mmCIF file of C-alpha atoms and ligand atoms in Angstrom:
data_model
loop_
_atom_site.group_PDB
_atom_site.id
_atom_site.type_symbol
_atom_site.label_atom_id
_atom_site.label_comp_id
_atom_site.label_asym_id
_atom_site.label_seq_id
_atom_site.Cartn_x
_atom_site.Cartn_y
_atom_site.Cartn_z
ATOM 1 C CA MET M 925 -27.328 11.858 -5.342
ATOM 2 C CA SER M 926 -24.060 10.201 -4.405
ATOM 3 C CA GLN M 927 -23.165 6.670 -5.359
ATOM 4 C CA ALA M 928 -21.078 4.205 -3.333
ATOM 5 C CA ILE M 929 -20.024 0.602 -3.335
ATOM 6 C CA PHE M 930 -21.593 -1.354 -0.468
ATOM 7 C CA VAL M 931 -20.632 -4.658 1.155
ATOM 8 C CA ASN M 932 -23.832 -6.092 2.718
ATOM 9 C CA GLN M 933 -22.263 -9.469 3.468
ATOM 10 C CA THR M 934 -18.475 -10.269 3.442
ATOM 11 C CA GLY M 935 -17.253 -12.677 0.747
ATOM 12 C CA GLY M 936 -15.780 -12.799 -2.757
ATOM 13 C CA ALA M 937 -15.482 -9.879 -5.216
ATOM 14 C CA GLN M 938 -19.150 -10.341 -6.228
ATOM 15 C CA VAL M 939 -20.342 -8.879 -2.884
ATOM 16 C CA LEU M 940 -19.335 -5.364 -4.051
ATOM 17 C CA HIS M 941 -22.495 -3.495 -5.174
ATOM 18 C CA LEU M 942 -23.024 0.014 -6.368
ATOM 19 C CA GLN M 943 -25.944 1.851 -4.691
ATOM 20 C CA ASP M 944 -27.308 5.400 -4.553
ATOM 21 C CA CYS M 945 -26.999 7.052 -1.156
ATOM 22 C CA GLU M 946 -27.536 10.331 0.640
ATOM 23 C CA VAL M 947 -24.355 11.773 2.157
ATOM 24 C CA GLY M 948 -25.695 14.685 4.214
ATOM 25 C CA ALA M 949 -23.979 17.797 5.497
ATOM 26 C CA PRO M 950 -20.626 17.771 7.240
ATOM 27 C CA GLY M 951 -20.710 17.810 11.043
ATOM 28 C CA ARG M 952 -18.210 19.447 13.354
ATOM 29 C CA GLY M 953 -14.630 18.792 12.205
ATOM 30 C CA GLU M 954 -15.857 17.112 8.999
ATOM 31 C CA VAL M 955 -15.578 17.792 5.282
ATOM 32 C CA LEU M 956 -17.894 16.886 2.395
ATOM 33 C CA LEU M 957 -15.551 15.602 -0.346
ATOM 34 C CA LYS M 958 -16.282 14.942 -3.974
ATOM 35 C CA HIS M 959 -13.919 12.179 -5.104
ATOM 36 C CA THR M 960 -12.077 12.506 -8.428
ATOM 37 C CA ALA M 961 -10.045 9.306 -8.166
ATOM 38 C CA ILE M 962 -10.028 6.347 -5.721
ATOM 39 C CA GLY M 963 -7.038 4.092 -4.990
ATOM 40 C CA VAL M 964 -7.497 0.343 -4.891
ATOM 41 C CA ASN M 965 -5.362 -1.508 -2.299
ATOM 42 C CA TYR M 966 -4.921 -5.119 -1.242
ATOM 43 C CA ILE M 967 -6.209 -4.197 2.234
ATOM 44 C CA ASP M 968 -9.619 -3.505 0.512
ATOM 45 C CA THR M 969 -9.853 -7.207 -0.249
ATOM 46 C CA TYR M 970 -9.175 -8.142 3.461
ATOM 47 C CA PHE M 971 -12.152 -6.004 4.619
ATOM 48 C CA ARG M 972 -14.359 -7.283 1.762
ATOM 49 C CA SER M 973 -13.560 -10.947 2.547
ATOM 50 C CA GLY M 974 -13.988 -10.472 6.299
ATOM 51 C CA LEU M 975 -10.276 -11.235 7.066
ATOM 52 C CA TYR M 976 -10.254 -7.806 8.726
ATOM 53 C CA PRO M 977 -13.546 -6.932 10.426
ATOM 54 C CA SER M 978 -15.077 -3.639 9.314
ATOM 55 C CA PRO M 979 -15.047 -1.169 12.272
ATOM 56 C CA ASN M 980 -18.349 0.147 10.856
ATOM 57 C CA GLY M 981 -20.059 -3.279 10.957
ATOM 58 C CA LEU M 982 -22.328 -4.243 8.011
ATOM 59 C CA PRO M 983 -23.130 -2.890 5.526
ATOM 60 C CA PHE M 984 -20.004 -0.795 4.841
ATOM 61 C CA THR M 985 -18.302 1.013 2.010
ATOM 62 C CA PRO M 986 -14.743 -0.172 1.466
ATOM 63 C CA GLY M 987 -11.692 1.832 0.382
ATOM 64 C CA ASN M 988 -9.069 3.714 2.373
ATOM 65 C CA GLU M 989 -7.476 6.010 -0.280
ATOM 66 C CA ALA M 990 -8.713 8.722 -2.586
ATOM 67 C CA ALA M 991 -8.307 12.216 -3.942
ATOM 68 C CA GLY M 992 -10.960 14.854 -4.436
ATOM 69 C CA VAL M 993 -12.188 18.362 -4.066
ATOM 70 C CA VAL M 994 -13.738 19.925 -0.920
ATOM 71 C CA LEU M 995 -17.476 20.714 -1.466
ATOM 72 C CA ALA M 996 -18.318 21.953 2.057
ATOM 73 C CA VAL M 997 -16.718 22.142 5.507
ATOM 74 C CA GLY M 998 -18.267 21.694 8.934
ATOM 75 C CA GLU M 999 -17.907 23.817 11.994
ATOM 76 C CA GLY M 1000 -14.458 24.102 13.403
ATOM 77 C CA VAL M 1001 -12.606 23.121 10.177
ATOM 78 C CA GLU M 1002 -9.711 25.449 9.578
ATOM 79 C CA ASP M 1003 -7.028 23.544 7.736
ATOM 80 C CA VAL M 1004 -8.971 22.992 4.452
ATOM 81 C CA ALA M 1005 -11.145 25.235 2.371
ATOM 82 C CA VAL M 1006 -13.991 24.764 -0.130
ATOM 83 C CA GLY M 1007 -12.604 24.101 -3.623
ATOM 84 C CA GLN M 1008 -9.286 22.811 -2.333
ATOM 85 C CA ARG M 1009 -7.764 19.631 -3.855
ATOM 86 C CA VAL M 1010 -6.987 17.082 -1.091
ATOM 87 C CA ALA M 1011 -6.143 13.387 -0.685
ATOM 88 C CA TYR M 1012 -6.071 10.886 2.124
ATOM 89 C CA ALA M 1013 -5.200 7.379 3.309
ATOM 90 C CA GLY M 1014 -7.783 7.134 6.025
ATOM 91 C CA PRO M 1015 -10.996 5.540 7.282
ATOM 92 C CA LEU M 1016 -13.152 3.129 5.249
ATOM 93 C CA GLY M 1017 -15.587 4.705 2.728
ATOM 94 C CA ALA M 1018 -13.403 5.693 -0.239
ATOM 95 C CA TYR M 1019 -15.315 3.674 -2.840
ATOM 96 C CA SER M 1020 -17.883 6.431 -3.307
ATOM 97 C CA SER M 1021 -18.526 9.512 -5.469
ATOM 98 C CA GLU M 1022 -18.937 11.779 -2.421
ATOM 99 C CA ARG M 1023 -18.267 11.170 1.297
ATOM 100 C CA LEU M 1024 -17.935 12.825 4.696
ATOM 101 C CA ILE M 1025 -14.555 12.532 6.308
ATOM 102 C CA GLU M 1026 -12.886 14.188 9.315
ATOM 103 C CA ALA M 1027 -10.641 17.014 8.143
ATOM 104 C CA ARG M 1028 -7.720 15.684 10.190
ATOM 105 C CA HIS M 1029 -7.147 12.913 7.650
ATOM 106 C CA LEU M 1030 -6.811 15.233 4.676
ATOM 107 C CA VAL M 1031 -3.563 16.386 3.046
ATOM 108 C CA ALA M 1032 -3.343 19.195 0.421
ATOM 109 C CA ILE M 1033 -2.287 17.913 -3.003
ATOM 110 C CA PRO M 1034 0.697 19.906 -4.329
ATOM 111 C CA ASP M 1035 0.250 21.715 -7.627
ATOM 112 C CA ARG M 1036 2.713 19.472 -9.453
ATOM 113 C CA VAL M 1037 0.804 16.340 -8.444
ATOM 114 C CA SER M 1038 -2.369 15.315 -10.251
ATOM 115 C CA ASP M 1039 -5.502 13.998 -8.523
ATOM 116 C CA GLU M 1040 -4.949 10.559 -10.096
ATOM 117 C CA GLN M 1041 -1.349 10.493 -8.910
ATOM 118 C CA ALA M 1042 -2.400 11.497 -5.367
ATOM 119 C CA ALA M 1043 -5.138 8.811 -5.251
ATOM 120 C CA ALA M 1044 -2.592 6.253 -6.472
ATOM 121 C CA VAL M 1045 0.119 7.141 -3.993
ATOM 122 C CA MET M 1046 -1.250 8.270 -0.652
ATOM 123 C CA LEU M 1047 -1.602 4.827 0.986
ATOM 124 C CA LYS M 1048 1.044 2.969 -1.038
ATOM 125 C CA GLY M 1049 3.595 5.807 -0.993
ATOM 126 C CA MET M 1050 3.245 6.514 2.695
ATOM 127 C CA THR M 1051 3.678 2.792 3.264
ATOM 128 C CA ALA M 1052 6.931 2.946 1.326
ATOM 129 C CA GLN M 1053 7.938 5.951 3.379
ATOM 130 C CA TYR M 1054 7.467 4.410 6.791
ATOM 131 C CA LEU M 1055 8.879 0.979 5.786
ATOM 132 C CA LEU M 1056 12.106 2.458 4.353
ATOM 133 C CA ARG M 1057 12.557 5.511 6.590
ATOM 134 C CA GLN M 1058 11.051 4.515 9.943
ATOM 135 C CA THR M 1059 10.497 0.774 10.496
ATOM 136 C CA TYR M 1060 14.046 -0.017 9.225
ATOM 137 C CA LYS M 1061 16.101 2.955 8.141
ATOM 138 C CA VAL M 1062 17.609 1.850 4.898
ATOM 139 C CA GLN M 1063 21.215 3.025 4.458
ATOM 140 C CA GLN M 1064 23.507 3.299 1.439
ATOM 141 C CA ASP M 1065 24.710 -0.176 0.246
ATOM 142 C CA ASP M 1066 22.185 -2.112 2.423
ATOM 143 C CA TRP M 1067 20.806 -5.243 0.866
ATOM 144 C CA VAL M 1068 17.004 -5.117 0.746
ATOM 145 C CA LEU M 1069 14.561 -7.821 -0.362
ATOM 146 C CA PHE M 1070 11.001 -6.873 -1.338
ATOM 147 C CA HIS M 1071 8.388 -9.402 -2.369
ATOM 148 C CA ALA M 1072 5.826 -8.686 -5.141
ATOM 149 C CA ALA M 1073 8.109 -5.996 -6.579
ATOM 150 C CA ALA M 1074 5.859 -5.093 -9.482
ATOM 151 C CA GLY M 1075 2.862 -4.378 -7.307
ATOM 152 C CA GLY M 1076 1.433 -1.108 -6.017
ATOM 153 C CA VAL M 1077 3.713 -0.663 -3.029
ATOM 154 C CA GLY M 1078 6.485 -2.614 -4.830
ATOM 155 C CA LEU M 1079 7.117 -0.230 -7.721
ATOM 156 C CA LEU M 1080 7.289 2.746 -5.300
ATOM 157 C CA LEU M 1081 9.532 1.066 -2.769
ATOM 158 C CA GLY M 1082 12.010 -0.112 -5.414
ATOM 159 C CA GLN M 1083 12.484 3.452 -6.706
ATOM 160 C CA TRP M 1084 12.752 4.990 -3.302
ATOM 161 C CA ALA M 1085 15.216 2.325 -1.930
ATOM 162 C CA ALA M 1086 17.412 2.685 -5.016
ATOM 163 C CA SER M 1087 17.451 6.468 -4.492
ATOM 164 C CA LEU M 1088 18.812 5.822 -0.980
ATOM 165 C CA GLY M 1089 21.724 3.856 -2.473
ATOM 166 C CA ALA M 1090 20.508 0.375 -1.423
ATOM 167 C CA ASN M 1091 20.987 -2.813 -3.368
ATOM 168 C CA VAL M 1092 17.396 -3.852 -4.039
ATOM 169 C CA ILE M 1093 16.268 -7.371 -4.802
ATOM 170 C CA GLY M 1094 12.658 -7.923 -5.868
ATOM 171 C CA THR M 1095 10.586 -11.081 -6.324
ATOM 172 C CA VAL M 1096 7.913 -11.351 -9.076
ATOM 173 C CA SER M 1097 5.815 -14.141 -10.602
ATOM 174 C CA ASN M 1098 6.415 -13.633 -14.363
ATOM 175 C CA PRO M 1099 8.880 -12.079 -16.898
ATOM 176 C CA ALA M 1100 6.673 -9.060 -17.692
ATOM 177 C CA LYS M 1101 6.575 -8.090 -14.013
ATOM 178 C CA ALA M 1102 10.351 -8.692 -13.860
ATOM 179 C CA GLU M 1103 10.949 -6.131 -16.590
ATOM 180 C CA LEU M 1104 8.688 -3.551 -14.931
ATOM 181 C CA ALA M 1105 10.413 -4.040 -11.564
ATOM 182 C CA ARG M 1106 13.814 -3.671 -13.256
ATOM 183 C CA GLN M 1107 12.716 -0.278 -14.581
ATOM 184 C CA HIS M 1108 11.707 0.816 -11.079
ATOM 185 C CA GLY M 1109 14.837 0.458 -8.970
ATOM 186 C CA TYR M 1110 15.270 -3.277 -8.591
ATOM 187 C CA ALA M 1111 18.816 -4.183 -9.528
ATOM 188 C CA HIS M 1112 18.189 -7.920 -9.008
ATOM 189 C CA ILE M 1113 14.945 -9.758 -9.868
ATOM 190 C CA ILE M 1114 13.940 -13.304 -8.815
ATOM 191 C CA ASN M 1115 11.035 -15.002 -10.530
ATOM 192 C CA TYR M 1116 9.802 -16.855 -7.416
ATOM 193 C CA SER M 1117 7.370 -18.982 -9.415
ATOM 194 C CA GLU M 1118 10.400 -20.639 -11.128
ATOM 195 C CA GLU M 1119 13.348 -20.088 -8.869
ATOM 196 C CA ASP M 1120 14.069 -20.800 -5.156
ATOM 197 C CA PHE M 1121 14.120 -17.164 -3.824
ATOM 198 C CA VAL M 1122 16.148 -18.213 -0.714
ATOM 199 C CA ALA M 1123 18.950 -19.832 -2.694
ATOM 200 C CA ARG M 1124 18.933 -16.996 -5.273
ATOM 201 C CA THR M 1125 19.063 -14.313 -2.576
ATOM 202 C CA ALA M 1126 22.114 -16.032 -0.981
ATOM 203 C CA GLU M 1127 23.735 -16.255 -4.422
ATOM 204 C CA ILE M 1128 23.060 -12.578 -5.365
ATOM 205 C CA THR M 1129 24.488 -11.295 -2.070
ATOM 206 C CA GLY M 1130 27.517 -13.537 -2.202
ATOM 207 C CA GLY M 1131 26.276 -15.497 0.773
ATOM 208 C CA ALA M 1132 25.963 -12.472 3.034
ATOM 209 C CA LYS M 1133 22.118 -12.188 2.694
ATOM 210 C CA CYS M 1134 19.967 -9.163 3.443
ATOM 211 C CA HIS M 1135 19.819 -6.465 6.114
ATOM 212 C CA VAL M 1136 16.008 -6.213 5.767
ATOM 213 C CA VAL M 1137 13.199 -8.209 4.149
ATOM 214 C CA TYR M 1138 9.906 -6.456 3.506
ATOM 215 C CA ASP M 1139 7.249 -9.159 3.128
ATOM 216 C CA GLY M 1140 3.708 -8.327 2.080
ATOM 217 C CA VAL M 1141 3.043 -11.758 0.574
ATOM 218 C CA GLY M 1142 2.732 -13.637 3.868
ATOM 219 C CA ALA M 1143 2.008 -17.381 3.941
ATOM 220 C CA ALA M 1144 3.750 -18.316 0.635
ATOM 221 C CA THR M 1145 7.074 -16.678 1.510
ATOM 222 C CA PHE M 1146 7.240 -17.778 5.147
ATOM 223 C CA PRO M 1147 9.584 -18.939 6.643
ATOM 224 C CA GLY M 1148 11.759 -18.508 3.495
ATOM 225 C CA SER M 1149 11.941 -14.754 4.050
ATOM 226 C CA LEU M 1150 13.696 -15.355 7.428
ATOM 227 C CA ASP M 1151 16.379 -17.422 5.609
ATOM 228 C CA CYS M 1152 17.135 -14.431 3.378
ATOM 229 C CA LEU M 1153 18.293 -12.384 6.383
ATOM 230 C CA ARG M 1154 21.833 -12.059 7.774
ATOM 231 C CA PRO M 1155 22.285 -12.371 11.576
ATOM 232 C CA ARG M 1156 20.415 -9.618 13.384
ATOM 233 C CA GLY M 1157 18.559 -8.708 10.190
ATOM 234 C CA MET M 1158 15.026 -7.247 10.253
ATOM 235 C CA PHE M 1159 11.964 -9.166 9.086
ATOM 236 C CA VAL M 1160 9.159 -6.754 8.275
ATOM 237 C CA SER M 1161 5.883 -8.645 7.783
ATOM 238 C CA PHE M 1162 3.447 -5.948 6.534
ATOM 239 C CA GLY M 1163 0.785 -7.889 4.597
ATOM 240 C CA GLN M 1164 -0.556 -11.244 3.424
ATOM 241 C CA SER M 1165 -1.600 -11.269 -0.260
ATOM 242 C CA SER M 1166 -1.131 -15.088 -0.313
ATOM 243 C CA GLY M 1167 -2.773 -15.671 3.119
ATOM 244 C CA PRO M 1168 -1.904 -14.966 6.752
ATOM 245 C CA LEU M 1169 1.384 -16.128 8.320
ATOM 246 C CA PRO M 1170 1.152 -19.233 10.524
ATOM 247 C CA SER M 1171 1.744 -18.682 14.192
ATOM 248 C CA PHE M 1172 5.359 -19.337 15.111
ATOM 249 C CA ASP M 1173 7.534 -19.670 18.210
ATOM 250 C CA LEU M 1174 9.739 -16.586 18.851
ATOM 251 C CA GLY M 1175 12.590 -19.104 19.346
ATOM 252 C CA LEU M 1176 12.634 -19.402 15.543
ATOM 253 C CA LEU M 1177 14.160 -15.924 15.378
ATOM 254 C CA ALA M 1178 17.044 -17.085 17.538
ATOM 255 C CA GLN M 1179 17.572 -20.183 15.394
ATOM 256 C CA LYS M 1180 17.651 -18.159 12.206
ATOM 257 C CA GLY M 1181 20.312 -15.714 13.585
ATOM 258 C CA SER M 1182 19.029 -13.433 16.340
ATOM 259 C CA LEU M 1183 16.630 -11.789 13.932
ATOM 260 C CA PHE M 1184 14.309 -8.838 14.635
ATOM 261 C CA ALA M 1185 10.718 -9.074 13.468
ATOM 262 C CA THR M 1186 7.890 -6.533 13.314
ATOM 263 C CA ARG M 1187 4.315 -6.429 11.999
ATOM 264 C CA PRO M 1188 3.684 -2.667 11.294
ATOM 265 C CA SER M 1189 0.602 -0.902 9.987
ATOM 266 C CA LEU M 1190 0.457 2.479 8.161
ATOM 267 C CA PHE M 1191 -2.324 3.727 10.434
ATOM 268 C CA ALA M 1192 -0.097 3.350 13.542
ATOM 269 C CA TYR M 1193 2.676 5.341 11.859
ATOM 270 C CA THR M 1194 0.287 8.163 10.812
ATOM 271 C CA ALA M 1195 -1.869 8.250 13.974
ATOM 272 C CA THR M 1196 -1.154 11.868 14.860
ATOM 273 C CA ARG M 1197 -1.587 14.879 12.513
ATOM 274 C CA GLU M 1198 2.138 15.696 12.917
ATOM 275 C CA ALA M 1199 3.174 12.162 11.926
ATOM 276 C CA LEU M 1200 0.712 12.130 8.997
ATOM 277 C CA LEU M 1201 1.939 15.436 7.585
ATOM 278 C CA ALA M 1202 5.650 14.470 7.931
ATOM 279 C CA CYS M 1203 5.102 11.081 6.237
ATOM 280 C CA ALA M 1204 2.874 12.495 3.456
ATOM 281 C CA GLY M 1205 5.008 15.551 2.996
ATOM 282 C CA GLU M 1206 8.237 13.683 2.428
ATOM 283 C CA MET M 1207 6.510 11.229 0.094
ATOM 284 C CA LEU M 1208 4.609 13.860 -1.995
ATOM 285 C CA GLU M 1209 7.910 15.808 -2.422
ATOM 286 C CA LYS M 1210 9.396 12.615 -3.929
ATOM 287 C CA VAL M 1211 6.482 12.455 -6.385
ATOM 288 C CA ALA M 1212 6.741 16.183 -7.206
ATOM 289 C CA ASP M 1213 10.497 15.984 -7.874
ATOM 290 C CA SER M 1214 10.011 12.748 -9.906
ATOM 291 C CA THR M 1215 12.116 10.525 -7.625
ATOM 292 C CA LEU M 1216 8.900 8.413 -7.584
ATOM 293 C CA GLN M 1217 7.259 7.756 -10.910
ATOM 294 C CA ILE M 1218 3.665 6.744 -10.388
ATOM 295 C CA CYS M 1219 2.500 3.804 -12.530
ATOM 296 C CA ILE M 1220 -1.282 3.809 -12.828
ATOM 297 C CA ASN M 1221 -1.617 0.592 -14.872
ATOM 298 C CA GLN M 1222 -5.356 -0.139 -14.338
ATOM 299 C CA ARG M 1223 -8.347 2.162 -14.324
ATOM 300 C CA PHE M 1224 -11.922 0.972 -13.650
ATOM 301 C CA LYS M 1225 -15.217 2.778 -13.232
ATOM 302 C CA LEU M 1226 -16.448 2.899 -9.614
ATOM 303 C CA ALA M 1227 -19.287 0.493 -10.645
ATOM 304 C CA GLU M 1228 -16.643 -2.029 -11.733
ATOM 305 C CA ALA M 1229 -14.998 -2.357 -8.309
ATOM 306 C CA SER M 1230 -15.574 -6.134 -8.301
ATOM 307 C CA GLN M 1231 -13.597 -6.434 -11.557
ATOM 308 C CA ALA M 1232 -10.784 -4.519 -9.949
ATOM 309 C CA HIS M 1233 -10.710 -6.876 -7.041
ATOM 310 C CA VAL M 1234 -10.708 -9.943 -9.288
ATOM 311 C CA ALA M 1235 -7.760 -8.559 -11.180
ATOM 312 C CA LEU M 1236 -5.813 -7.613 -8.020
ATOM 313 C CA GLU M 1237 -6.383 -10.987 -6.317
ATOM 314 C CA GLY M 1238 -5.722 -12.785 -9.579
ATOM 315 C CA ARG M 1239 -2.206 -11.293 -9.693
ATOM 316 C CA GLN M 1240 -3.100 -9.614 -13.012
ATOM 317 C CA THR M 1241 -2.319 -5.998 -11.954
ATOM 318 C CA THR M 1242 0.958 -4.120 -11.763
ATOM 319 C CA GLY M 1243 1.574 -0.760 -10.059
ATOM 320 C CA ALA M 1244 -1.474 1.148 -8.917
ATOM 321 C CA THR M 1245 -5.147 0.548 -9.725
ATOM 322 C CA LEU M 1246 -7.744 3.356 -9.669
ATOM 323 C CA LEU M 1247 -11.527 3.469 -9.541
ATOM 324 C CA LEU M 1248 -13.019 6.567 -11.276
ATOM 325 C CA PRO M 1249 -16.355 7.861 -9.976
HETATM 326 P P1 NDP A 2149 0.006 -5.557 -4.865
HETATM 327 O O1 NDP A 2149 -0.239 -4.655 -6.023
HETATM 328 O O2 NDP A 2149 1.419 -5.817 -4.461
HETATM 329 O O3 NDP A 2149 -0.733 -6.903 -5.182
HETATM 330 C C1 NDP A 2149 -0.449 -8.107 -4.485
HETATM 331 C C2 NDP A 2149 0.656 -8.916 -5.150
HETATM 332 O O4 NDP A 2149 1.040 -9.978 -4.267
HETATM 333 C C3 NDP A 2149 0.279 -9.600 -6.460
HETATM 334 O O5 NDP A 2149 0.325 -8.755 -7.550
HETATM 335 C C4 NDP A 2149 1.263 -10.715 -6.522
HETATM 336 O O6 NDP A 2149 2.479 -10.358 -7.160
HETATM 337 C C5 NDP A 2149 1.602 -11.014 -5.019
HETATM 338 N N1 NDP A 2149 1.076 -12.306 -4.598
HETATM 339 C C6 NDP A 2149 1.841 -13.347 -4.164
HETATM 340 N N2 NDP A 2149 1.099 -14.401 -3.874
HETATM 341 C C7 NDP A 2149 -0.199 -14.028 -4.145
HETATM 342 C C8 NDP A 2149 -1.460 -14.712 -4.055
HETATM 343 N N3 NDP A 2149 -1.518 -16.005 -3.634
HETATM 344 N N4 NDP A 2149 -2.595 -14.054 -4.383
HETATM 345 C C9 NDP A 2149 -2.520 -12.800 -4.763
HETATM 346 N N5 NDP A 2149 -1.390 -12.082 -4.899
HETATM 347 C C10 NDP A 2149 -0.197 -12.708 -4.586
HETATM 348 O O7 NDP A 2149 -0.843 -5.012 -3.600
HETATM 349 P P2 NDP A 2149 -0.616 -3.690 -2.746
HETATM 350 O O8 NDP A 2149 0.511 -2.907 -3.314
HETATM 351 O O9 NDP A 2149 -1.906 -3.027 -2.593
HETATM 352 O O10 NDP A 2149 -0.213 -4.277 -1.330
HETATM 353 C C11 NDP A 2149 0.990 -5.089 -1.187
HETATM 354 C C12 NDP A 2149 1.013 -5.717 0.220
HETATM 355 O O11 NDP A 2149 1.239 -4.681 1.126
HETATM 356 C C13 NDP A 2149 -0.292 -6.383 0.604
HETATM 357 O O12 NDP A 2149 -0.015 -7.521 1.390
HETATM 358 C C14 NDP A 2149 -0.944 -5.278 1.532
HETATM 359 O O13 NDP A 2149 -1.797 -5.821 2.428
HETATM 360 C C15 NDP A 2149 0.298 -4.746 2.153
HETATM 361 N N6 NDP A 2149 0.127 -3.406 2.631
HETATM 362 C C16 NDP A 2149 0.370 -3.232 4.054
HETATM 363 C C17 NDP A 2149 0.330 -1.992 4.609
HETATM 364 C C18 NDP A 2149 0.654 -1.839 6.033
HETATM 365 O O14 NDP A 2149 0.719 -0.695 6.513
HETATM 366 N N7 NDP A 2149 0.866 -2.883 6.795
HETATM 367 C C19 NDP A 2149 -0.080 -0.788 3.838
HETATM 368 C C20 NDP A 2149 -0.214 -1.053 2.376
HETATM 369 C C21 NDP A 2149 -0.121 -2.329 1.832
HETATM 370 P P3 NDP A 2149 3.313 -11.471 -7.969
HETATM 371 O O15 NDP A 2149 2.331 -12.022 -8.992
HETATM 372 O O16 NDP A 2149 4.490 -10.827 -8.515
HETATM 373 O O17 NDP A 2149 3.635 -12.514 -6.913
#
């Protein structure tokens, strides 16, 4: 018997409930996967709260990231074999001990990468890949600002951006997070609960400000993030851990210096098999060659998913958080 977390009604962390469930046999193009480690992401809280509607309706099983071993394959599946270690950042349903998933979402885990590392890095690491290498191509000596630098995506992005030769500024809410961010590529740290991050960014860059701001915090850092950009800089709004951005007039981008702005999503950048394999391949190579150190700083049992969400939303976590089935 498999077990999974279900959301019967959207709401706070308490709506996450563990239940027994039957998974069934894989259909055409599908794989039966036994999870060994499950990644927790901020997006999981958006589906749980109802900010993002579940495409599966109610009830649903949250979670978009996991690693595991293939137990069975359906008709027409050729890319993966029974017994293979695989990982994904894909459709809802990761908070479970076993699941069915279409094979096209799966990526083989390299030998030098553990299941836990893969579960911690598939969604967050591919996000770092497309943000730095596709949305805005970071170049040597660019000035880059990233909010919530000690978070799951944050610790990966800092290391990767530093390896590209960028000058990386990170914001954090306390001194312990500042120290962690400093160890993961951030040359300059701003504690935005005590300092004005706009003024400090101007100071750190000698008044020139940044080429790109990656903002996953949302409401609390808007419109300040726009003021951290130099003329024609790129504002990348990719999340809203403090709440959604207010609507704004595009004319604001002209006023702030002919800025560019985009609101990207990982799933659009990995929509084809070719794009997924290129993004995951480059990222997993960075894990295998240790350019990216994976910080798994919280582990919970699958049954404790609600505690994991309380910690994540309470700003108590750093790096990656895993659920272990
Ligand atoms: P994090 O580990 O970064 O956790 C969120 C962090 O946001 C907190 O630790 C906290 O850091 C900061 N924060 C600031 N204000 C608040 C607030 N009011 N409440 C809670 N947290 C706050 O999460 P993830 O790494 O999983 O995700 C980071 C962001 O990236 C999220 O917004 C997520 O939605 C987005 N994302 C977007 C993707 C995309 O493709 N568009 C893909 C993956 C992630 P501190 O205490 O230092 O301020």
